[in-house]
Short mmCIF file of C-alpha atoms in Angstrom, two decimals:
data_model
loop_
_atom_site.label_atom_id
_atom_site.label_comp_id
_atom_site.label_asym_id
_atom_site.label_seq_id
_atom_site.Cartn_x
_atom_site.Cartn_y
_atom_site.Cartn_z
CA LEU Q 1 37.05 -11.96 -22.54
CA LEU Q 2 40.66 -10.60 -23.03
CA PHE Q 3 41.35 -9.57 -26.55
CA LYS Q 4 44.71 -7.60 -26.36
CA TRP Q 5 47.09 -6.53 -23.65
CA PHE Q 6 49.44 -3.64 -23.83
CA ARG Q 7 52.24 -2.13 -21.59
CA TYR Q 8 53.10 1.45 -22.12
CA ILE Q 9 56.28 3.14 -20.63
CA CYS Q 10 56.59 6.93 -20.42
CA VAL Q 11 60.21 8.10 -19.99
CA ALA Q 12 61.41 11.62 -19.18
CA ASN Q 13 65.09 12.71 -18.90
CA ASN Q 14 67.35 15.61 -19.00
CA GLN Q 15 70.91 16.33 -18.02
CA ASN Q 16 70.12 15.65 -14.31
CA GLY Q 17 68.68 12.30 -14.81
CA GLN Q 18 65.74 10.12 -15.90
CA ILE Q 19 62.27 9.08 -14.61
CA GLU Q 20 59.72 6.71 -16.01
CA HIS Q 21 56.17 5.59 -15.49
CA SER Q 22 54.30 2.50 -16.87
CA PHE Q 23 50.83 1.51 -17.28
CA GLU Q 24 48.87 -1.44 -18.79
CA LEU Q 25 45.96 -1.30 -21.11
CA GLN Q 26 43.36 -4.23 -21.57
CA ILE Q 27 40.99 -4.21 -24.63
CA LEU Q 28 37.96 -6.43 -23.99
CA ASN Q 29 35.77 -8.04 -26.61
CA ASN Q 30 32.14 -6.52 -26.68
CA SER Q 31 29.55 -9.17 -26.17
CA ALA Q 32 25.76 -9.45 -26.36
CA PRO Q 33 23.83 -10.02 -23.09
CA LEU Q 34 23.69 -13.55 -21.66
CA ILE Q 35 21.37 -14.34 -18.83
CA VAL Q 36 23.48 -16.26 -16.20
CA ASP Q 37 20.93 -16.43 -13.38
CA SER Q 38 17.31 -16.85 -14.51
CA PRO Q 39 14.24 -16.28 -12.44
CA GLU Q 40 12.42 -19.39 -11.25
CA SER Q 41 8.68 -20.03 -11.36
CA LYS Q 42 6.88 -20.07 -7.96
CA VAL Q 43 3.70 -21.17 -6.37
CA VAL Q 44 3.11 -19.23 -3.10
CA ASN Q 45 0.21 -18.61 -0.53
CA PRO Q 46 -1.74 -15.54 -0.56
CA GLY Q 47 0.07 -12.70 1.33
CA GLU Q 48 3.54 -14.03 1.00
CA GLN Q 49 6.48 -11.98 -0.15
CA VAL Q 50 7.96 -13.15 -3.52
CA THR Q 51 11.39 -12.45 -5.13
CA PHE Q 52 12.42 -13.08 -8.62
CA VAL Q 53 16.21 -12.99 -9.43
CA CYS Q 54 17.65 -12.14 -12.91
CA ARG Q 55 21.42 -11.59 -13.58
CA ALA Q 56 23.11 -11.09 -16.94
CA ALA Q 57 26.52 -10.78 -18.27
CA GLY Q 58 27.78 -8.87 -21.28
CA GLN Q 59 29.92 -6.02 -22.46
CA PRO Q 60 29.10 -3.29 -22.10
CA PRO Q 61 27.14 -4.30 -18.92
CA PRO Q 62 23.50 -4.81 -20.00
CA SER Q 63 20.58 -3.08 -18.35
CA ILE Q 64 17.61 -5.17 -17.12
CA LYS Q 65 14.04 -4.38 -17.41
CA TRP Q 66 11.05 -6.38 -15.92
CA TYR Q 67 7.77 -7.07 -17.60
CA PHE Q 68 4.48 -8.63 -16.22
CA ASN Q 69 2.33 -10.25 -18.84
CA GLY Q 70 4.02 -8.10 -21.53
CA MET Q 71 3.65 -4.74 -19.60
CA GLU Q 72 6.76 -2.99 -18.32
CA ILE Q 73 6.80 -2.83 -14.55
CA SER Q 74 7.15 0.77 -13.29
CA TYR Q 75 9.15 2.21 -10.45
CA ASP Q 76 6.03 4.01 -9.43
CA ASP Q 77 4.32 0.73 -8.42
CA LEU Q 78 5.07 0.41 -4.82
CA HIS Q 79 3.34 -2.92 -4.65
CA VAL Q 80 6.86 -4.13 -6.06
CA GLU Q 81 10.38 -3.26 -5.23
CA LEU Q 82 13.28 -3.36 -7.72
CA THR Q 83 17.01 -3.36 -6.68
CA GLN Q 84 19.23 -0.60 -7.83
CA ARG Q 85 20.49 -2.54 -10.77
CA ASP Q 86 17.03 -4.29 -11.40
CA ASN Q 87 18.58 -7.66 -10.65
CA GLU Q 88 15.74 -8.52 -8.25
CA LEU Q 89 12.02 -8.02 -8.29
CA THR Q 90 10.26 -8.42 -4.99
CA ILE Q 91 6.37 -8.58 -4.63
CA ILE Q 92 5.64 -7.30 -1.19
CA HIS Q 93 2.32 -8.95 -0.73
CA ALA Q 94 1.28 -11.50 -3.36
CA THR Q 95 -2.48 -11.63 -4.42
CA ARG Q 96 -4.19 -13.49 -7.35
CA GLU Q 97 -3.88 -10.36 -9.26
CA ASP Q 98 -0.24 -10.92 -9.37
CA GLU Q 99 -0.52 -14.23 -11.09
CA GLY Q 100 1.05 -14.41 -14.54
CA VAL Q 101 4.31 -14.40 -16.49
CA TYR Q 102 7.19 -12.27 -15.24
CA GLN Q 103 9.98 -11.63 -17.94
CA CYS Q 104 13.36 -10.10 -17.39
CA ILE Q 105 14.94 -8.57 -20.55
CA ALA Q 106 18.73 -7.53 -20.60
CA ARG Q 107 19.94 -5.26 -23.23
CA ASN Q 108 22.98 -3.51 -24.46
CA VAL Q 109 24.19 -2.05 -27.72
CA LEU Q 110 24.91 -5.48 -29.24
CA GLY Q 111 21.55 -7.19 -28.42
CA MET Q 112 19.36 -8.62 -25.87
CA ALA Q 113 18.46 -11.72 -23.92
CA SER Q 114 15.30 -12.70 -21.84
CA ALA Q 115 14.17 -15.36 -19.33
CA ASP Q 116 10.57 -16.03 -18.05
CA ALA Q 117 8.92 -17.14 -14.80
CA THR Q 118 5.45 -17.70 -13.82
CA LEU Q 119 3.69 -16.89 -10.45
CA LYS Q 120 0.84 -18.87 -9.18
CA VAL Q 121 -1.03 -17.90 -5.82
CA TYR Q 122 -2.35 -21.15 -4.50
CA LEU Q 123 -5.25 -21.80 -2.14
CA PRO Q 124 -7.12 -25.10 -1.37
CA ASN Q 125 -10.66 -25.23 -2.85
CA GLN Q 126 -9.99 -22.26 -5.08
CA GLN Q 127 -12.14 -23.41 -7.85
CA ALA Q 128 -15.07 -24.11 -5.51
CA LEU Q 129 -14.76 -20.62 -4.17
CA ASP Q 130 -14.59 -19.04 -7.65
CA GLU Q 131 -17.77 -21.02 -8.78
CA SER Q 132 -19.76 -20.13 -5.81
CA LEU Q 133 -19.22 -16.32 -6.01
CA THR Q 134 -21.58 -15.62 -8.88
CA ASN Q 135 -22.47 -12.00 -9.86
CA GLN Q 136 -25.69 -12.26 -8.17
CA ILE Q 137 -24.20 -13.43 -4.88
CA LEU Q 138 -21.73 -10.47 -5.12
CA LYS Q 139 -24.56 -8.03 -5.83
CA ASN Q 140 -26.46 -9.38 -2.92
CA ILE Q 141 -23.25 -9.00 -0.58
CA VAL Q 142 -22.55 -5.45 -1.65
CA LYS Q 143 -26.27 -4.56 -1.25
CA GLU Q 144 -26.25 -5.86 2.35
CA ALA Q 145 -22.86 -3.96 2.93
CA LYS Q 146 -24.49 -0.72 1.58
CA GLU Q 147 -27.37 -1.25 4.00
CA ASN Q 148 -25.11 -1.91 6.93
CA VAL Q 149 -23.04 1.28 6.27
CA ASP Q 150 -26.01 3.64 5.54
CA ARG Q 151 -27.69 2.30 8.87
CA ALA Q 152 -24.54 3.11 10.84
CA ILE Q 153 -23.95 6.53 9.35
CA ASN Q 154 -27.59 7.58 9.66
CA GLN Q 155 -27.43 6.48 13.32
CA SER Q 156 -24.26 8.40 13.93
CA LYS Q 157 -25.65 11.60 12.24
CA SER Q 158 -28.83 11.28 14.42
CA THR Q 159 -26.86 11.12 17.79
CA ILE Q 160 -24.95 14.26 16.68
CA ASN Q 161 -28.27 16.20 16.07
CA ASN Q 162 -29.82 15.27 19.39
CA GLY Q 163 -29.48 17.66 22.13
CA GLU Q 164 -26.63 19.91 23.08
CA MET Q 165 -23.10 19.13 21.54
CA SER Q 166 -19.80 19.06 23.37
CA PRO Q 167 -16.92 20.48 21.36
CA TRP Q 168 -15.92 16.99 20.48
CA GLU Q 169 -19.34 16.11 19.08
CA PHE Q 170 -19.34 19.40 17.24
CA MET Q 171 -16.18 18.44 15.49
CA LYS Q 172 -17.66 15.15 14.30
CA MET Q 173 -19.98 17.17 12.12
CA PHE Q 174 -17.16 18.19 9.88
CA LYS Q 175 -16.77 14.77 8.54
CA PHE Q 176 -19.97 15.15 6.70
CA ASN Q 177 -19.57 18.86 5.36
CA VAL Q 178 -17.40 17.83 2.16
CA PRO Q 179 -19.70 15.62 -0.01
CA GLN Q 180 -16.79 14.43 -1.93
CA ASN Q 181 -14.66 13.16 1.16
CA ALA Q 182 -17.85 11.62 2.63
CA ALA Q 183 -18.62 9.64 -0.63
CA LEU Q 184 -15.06 8.47 -0.84
CA THR Q 185 -15.05 7.19 2.84
CA LYS Q 186 -18.53 5.65 2.40
CA ALA Q 187 -17.35 3.84 -0.85
CA ARG Q 188 -14.25 2.49 1.00
CA GLU Q 189 -16.28 1.35 4.08
CA ILE Q 190 -18.82 -0.51 1.64
CA TYR Q 191 -15.94 -2.16 -0.16
CA GLU Q 192 -14.32 -3.29 3.10
CA GLN Q 193 -17.59 -4.38 4.59
CA SER Q 194 -18.23 -6.39 1.37
CA LEU Q 195 -15.07 -8.29 1.84
CA LEU Q 196 -15.96 -9.14 5.40
CA LEU Q 197 -19.44 -10.37 4.22
CA VAL Q 198 -17.54 -12.47 1.58
CA GLN Q 199 -15.52 -14.09 4.40
CA LYS Q 200 -18.85 -14.70 6.45
CA TYR Q 201 -20.39 -16.25 3.36
CA VAL Q 202 -17.42 -18.49 2.60
CA ARG Q 203 -17.31 -19.42 6.32
CA ASP Q 204 -20.87 -20.24 6.74
CA GLY Q 205 -22.05 -21.44 3.28
CA LEU Q 206 -19.24 -23.41 2.01
CA LYS Q 207 -17.26 -26.35 3.26
CA PHE Q 208 -14.06 -24.31 3.01
CA PRO Q 209 -11.10 -24.88 5.29
CA VAL Q 210 -10.78 -21.33 6.56
CA TYR Q 211 -8.50 -22.38 9.41
CA GLN Q 212 -6.05 -23.68 6.87
CA LEU Q 213 -5.61 -20.25 5.44
CA PRO Q 214 -2.26 -18.33 6.08
CA THR Q 215 -2.36 -15.88 9.00
CA ASN Q 216 -1.32 -12.76 7.00
CA PHE Q 217 -3.82 -12.76 4.39
CA SER Q 218 -7.12 -11.12 3.43
CA PHE Q 219 -10.07 -12.37 1.30
CA GLU Q 220 -9.11 -9.53 -1.24
CA SER Q 221 -5.86 -11.51 -1.95
CA ILE Q 222 -7.66 -14.83 -2.85
CA LEU Q 223 -10.53 -13.45 -4.78
CA ALA Q 224 -10.60 -13.63 -8.48
CA VAL Q 225 -9.55 -10.19 -10.24
CA SER Q 226 -12.89 -10.20 -11.90
CA ASN Q 227 -14.54 -10.47 -8.48
CA ILE Q 228 -12.72 -7.63 -6.95
CA GLN Q 229 -13.34 -5.38 -9.79
CA THR Q 230 -17.18 -6.22 -9.44
CA ILE Q 231 -17.14 -5.33 -5.76
CA MET Q 232 -15.18 -2.19 -6.48
CA GLU Q 233 -17.66 -1.06 -9.07
CA LEU Q 234 -20.69 -1.97 -6.99
CA SER Q 235 -19.17 -0.17 -4.03
CA GLY Q 236 -18.76 2.99 -5.88
CA CYS Q 237 -14.98 3.08 -5.52
CA VAL Q 238 -13.08 5.57 -7.73
CA THR Q 239 -9.65 5.52 -8.85
CA GLY Q 240 -9.17 9.49 -8.58
CA PRO Q 241 -9.97 12.52 -10.72
CA PHE Q 242 -10.23 12.46 -14.38
CA ARG Q 243 -6.80 13.09 -15.94
CA ASN Q 244 -6.50 16.33 -17.93
CA PRO Q 245 -4.33 15.97 -21.11
CA CYS Q 246 -2.81 19.32 -20.48
CA THR Q 247 -2.72 20.13 -24.22
CA ASP Q 248 -4.18 23.64 -23.96
CA MET Q 249 -0.81 25.44 -23.57
CA CYS Q 250 -2.29 28.86 -24.11
CA LEU Q 251 -4.41 28.26 -21.06
CA TYR Q 252 -2.01 26.40 -18.86
CA THR Q 253 0.91 28.88 -19.34
CA LYS Q 254 -1.19 31.78 -18.26
CA TYR Q 255 -3.44 30.36 -15.42
CA ARG Q 256 -3.15 27.76 -12.47
CA THR Q 257 -5.83 25.04 -12.31
CA TYR Q 258 -7.89 24.83 -9.34
CA ASP Q 259 -7.30 21.04 -8.70
CA GLY Q 260 -3.51 21.25 -9.45
CA GLN Q 261 -3.36 19.37 -12.73
CA CYS Q 262 -1.20 20.91 -15.42
CA ASN Q 263 0.54 23.28 -13.10
CA ASN Q 264 3.71 21.39 -13.31
CA MET Q 265 4.14 20.54 -16.90
CA GLU Q 266 7.09 18.13 -16.28
CA HIS Q 267 5.11 16.14 -13.65
CA GLN Q 268 1.44 16.93 -14.49
CA PHE Q 269 -0.06 14.87 -11.71
CA TRP Q 270 2.07 16.01 -8.76
CA GLY Q 271 0.14 17.71 -6.05
CA VAL Q 272 -3.28 17.10 -7.56
CA ALA Q 273 -6.31 17.29 -5.37
CA GLN Q 274 -7.88 14.03 -4.37
CA THR Q 275 -4.69 12.14 -5.21
CA PRO Q 276 -2.95 9.96 -2.55
CA PHE Q 277 0.51 10.73 -1.70
CA ARG Q 278 3.24 8.09 -2.32
CA ARG Q 279 4.47 6.18 0.71
CA ASN Q 280 8.15 5.70 1.52
CA LEU Q 281 7.61 2.54 3.24
CA PRO Q 282 4.71 -0.17 2.56
CA PRO Q 283 2.05 -0.08 5.37
CA ILE Q 284 1.77 -2.95 7.92
CA TYR Q 285 -1.70 -4.59 8.55
CA GLU Q 286 -2.30 -7.51 10.65
CA ASN Q 287 -4.22 -9.32 7.89
CA GLY Q 288 -2.18 -7.82 5.18
CA PHE Q 289 -5.12 -5.66 4.08
CA ASN Q 290 -6.84 -3.37 6.39
CA THR Q 291 -6.93 -4.51 10.18
CA PRO Q 292 -4.34 -2.68 12.33
CA VAL Q 293 -1.54 -4.25 14.34
CA GLY Q 294 -3.08 -5.57 17.59
CA TRP Q 295 -6.61 -6.11 16.19
CA ASN Q 296 -6.38 -9.82 17.46
CA PRO Q 297 -5.04 -9.52 20.97
CA GLU Q 298 -3.77 -13.08 21.00
CA LYS Q 299 -1.53 -12.74 17.87
CA LEU Q 300 2.07 -13.06 18.65
CA TYR Q 301 4.83 -10.87 17.14
CA PHE Q 302 8.26 -12.31 17.53
CA GLY Q 303 6.79 -14.59 20.11
CA PHE Q 304 5.16 -11.95 22.13
CA LYS Q 305 1.66 -10.25 22.31
CA LYS Q 306 1.42 -6.62 21.41
CA PRO Q 307 1.26 -4.41 24.66
CA ASN Q 308 -1.70 -2.11 25.31
CA PRO Q 309 -0.75 1.27 23.30
CA ARG Q 310 -2.07 3.37 26.18
CA LEU Q 311 0.24 1.64 28.50
CA VAL Q 312 3.27 2.10 26.08
CA SER Q 313 2.32 5.88 26.11
CA MET Q 314 2.38 5.95 30.00
CA LYS Q 315 5.48 3.92 30.40
CA ILE Q 316 7.76 5.11 27.67
CA ILE Q 317 6.83 8.57 26.27
CA SER Q 318 5.04 10.18 29.17
CA THR Q 319 6.57 12.65 31.69
CA GLU Q 320 5.69 13.79 35.09
CA GLU Q 321 6.51 17.38 34.47
CA ILE Q 322 5.73 19.29 31.24
CA THR Q 323 8.51 21.83 30.45
CA PRO Q 324 7.99 24.51 27.74
CA HIS Q 325 10.02 24.46 24.51
CA PHE Q 326 12.27 27.39 23.77
CA GLY Q 327 10.99 27.74 20.27
CA TYR Q 328 7.79 25.76 19.73
CA THR Q 329 4.30 25.34 21.35
CA ALA Q 330 1.75 22.62 21.51
CA MET Q 331 0.16 24.17 18.40
CA MET Q 332 3.03 22.53 16.22
CA LYS Q 333 2.07 19.16 17.38
CA GLN Q 334 -1.60 19.78 16.78
CA TRP Q 335 -0.89 21.17 13.30
CA GLY Q 336 1.11 18.11 12.40
CA GLN Q 337 -1.74 15.79 13.62
CA PHE Q 338 -4.10 17.77 11.59
CA LEU Q 339 -1.96 17.41 8.35
CA GLY Q 340 -1.38 13.70 9.16
CA THR Q 341 -4.85 12.62 9.93
CA SER Q 342 -7.45 15.23 8.58
CA SER Q 343 -6.14 16.29 5.19
CA GLU Q 344 -4.01 13.53 3.72
CA LEU Q 345 -4.90 10.88 1.28
CA VAL Q 346 -2.24 8.13 1.72
CA ASN Q 347 -1.86 5.00 -0.36
CA ALA Q 348 -1.82 1.73 1.12
CA LYS Q 349 -1.20 -0.62 -1.80
CA PRO Q 350 0.79 1.44 -2.67
CA TYR Q 351 -2.06 4.15 -3.40
CA SER Q 352 -5.04 3.96 -1.21
CA GLN Q 353 -7.08 7.03 -0.24
CA THR Q 354 -7.43 7.15 3.52
CA ALA Q 355 -10.42 9.34 4.48
CA PRO Q 356 -11.84 9.63 7.93
CA GLY Q 357 -14.42 7.29 9.22
CA LEU Q 358 -17.97 8.31 9.26
CA ALA Q 359 -19.77 5.94 11.48
CA ARG Q 360 -19.61 5.39 15.10
CA GLN Q 361 -21.62 2.28 15.19
CA THR Q 362 -20.49 -1.28 14.11
CA TYR Q 363 -21.83 -2.20 10.80
CA MET Q 364 -22.96 -5.71 11.46
CA LYS Q 365 -24.23 -5.59 15.09
CA GLY Q 366 -25.09 -1.86 15.46
CA ALA Q 367 -23.23 -1.48 18.73
CA ILE Q 368 -21.80 2.01 19.48
CA CYS Q 369 -18.01 2.16 19.26
CA ASN Q 370 -17.36 3.81 22.79
CA ARG Q 371 -19.73 1.37 24.51
CA THR Q 372 -18.24 -1.96 23.31
CA CYS Q 373 -14.93 -3.54 23.96
CA GLU Q 374 -14.92 -5.68 20.85
CA ASN Q 375 -12.78 -4.98 17.77
CA LEU Q 376 -15.79 -4.75 15.23
CA ASP Q 377 -15.25 -2.77 11.95
CA PRO Q 378 -15.06 0.20 12.09
CA CYS Q 379 -14.54 0.34 16.02
CA TYR Q 380 -11.05 -0.33 17.33
CA ASN Q 381 -11.02 0.73 20.97
CA VAL Q 382 -8.08 0.87 23.23
CA PRO Q 383 -8.66 -0.46 26.75
CA MET Q 384 -7.83 1.97 29.56
CA PRO Q 385 -5.40 0.30 32.10
CA SER Q 386 -6.63 0.48 35.75
CA GLU Q 387 -3.58 2.79 36.59
CA ASP Q 388 -4.40 5.30 33.78
CA PRO Q 389 -4.54 8.89 35.08
CA ARG Q 390 -7.66 9.40 33.13
CA MET Q 391 -9.18 6.56 35.17
CA GLN Q 392 -8.14 7.88 38.26
CA GLY Q 393 -9.83 11.22 37.59
CA GLU Q 394 -13.18 9.56 37.07
#
């Protein structure tokens, strides 16, 4: 790319002597972008991580942007990761929604260059699964899920209303005091319960090799996008509040809105009520969707089973003697827990609204959570070790 090379010498002298300094100047040719490392098409299993690479040469150095099915991929989409110079695009958890054409475009002042790659999420007997899940089947599944969730919630309410309440039982009533939060939680639970019923339908009703599926996957990742949309609509899931266009400047320069919209005119949706926070790191679920780590006690991580979390607390982060802090009280911890579990809406993919659970009974079997040792949605109990101080006191 060398066009010309020059050597300059600066000389300074007087009656006492002379000194000089030299430097070199290279003038490079400008050139339009050229893709030197193109992304490759891939076929992956559901739940796998996928990385596309795109590198380009040119002068001035070209900038790279990524597109999915013709739409530019945003940095705000935490479902994907972009490197600092956008040379690599990583899909953290591939689902059928990610199937399509990925295009990288390199641009500078002299022109542009592009390269395409396709992504296919493969599953055996995919066509048979798609054909079996008709709209009527999905309606029946969501209807059953609603009945299961309603039954569990009503039973939980009835146990709260019967007899005298302990402080712990009294606190449970607050979950039902805000209708919007209760509706949000109920819709989420119906949606997740519907996916579990889809899994049961596939296992019981189809000759489908469920045992051949990847270990880190959920049925959400293998269903057709249209089926997911149908289940979400029937479940009552919402994407958030209606977005205000913030065009009435006479109003918004004088007053603040009750839900936070239009209070920050540069970032109009920052701090808006019923809007999930943005995660710094992607969440980790055992099935890639909604089950916590340790849900299957036999699953190995790096060759080992996960230890009992209560045992970890006792052995690693416990103390025999509690000493007061010079500046803080236990209220600081309690306040942090309140903010972290009771008031936040946190996204999971990358935005999912995490609201508190309403039911204390399992949806399918009706068992009470604190009277069963099984991990059945929405119950996830931690077994108490025999040496636990709480067990010693009973």
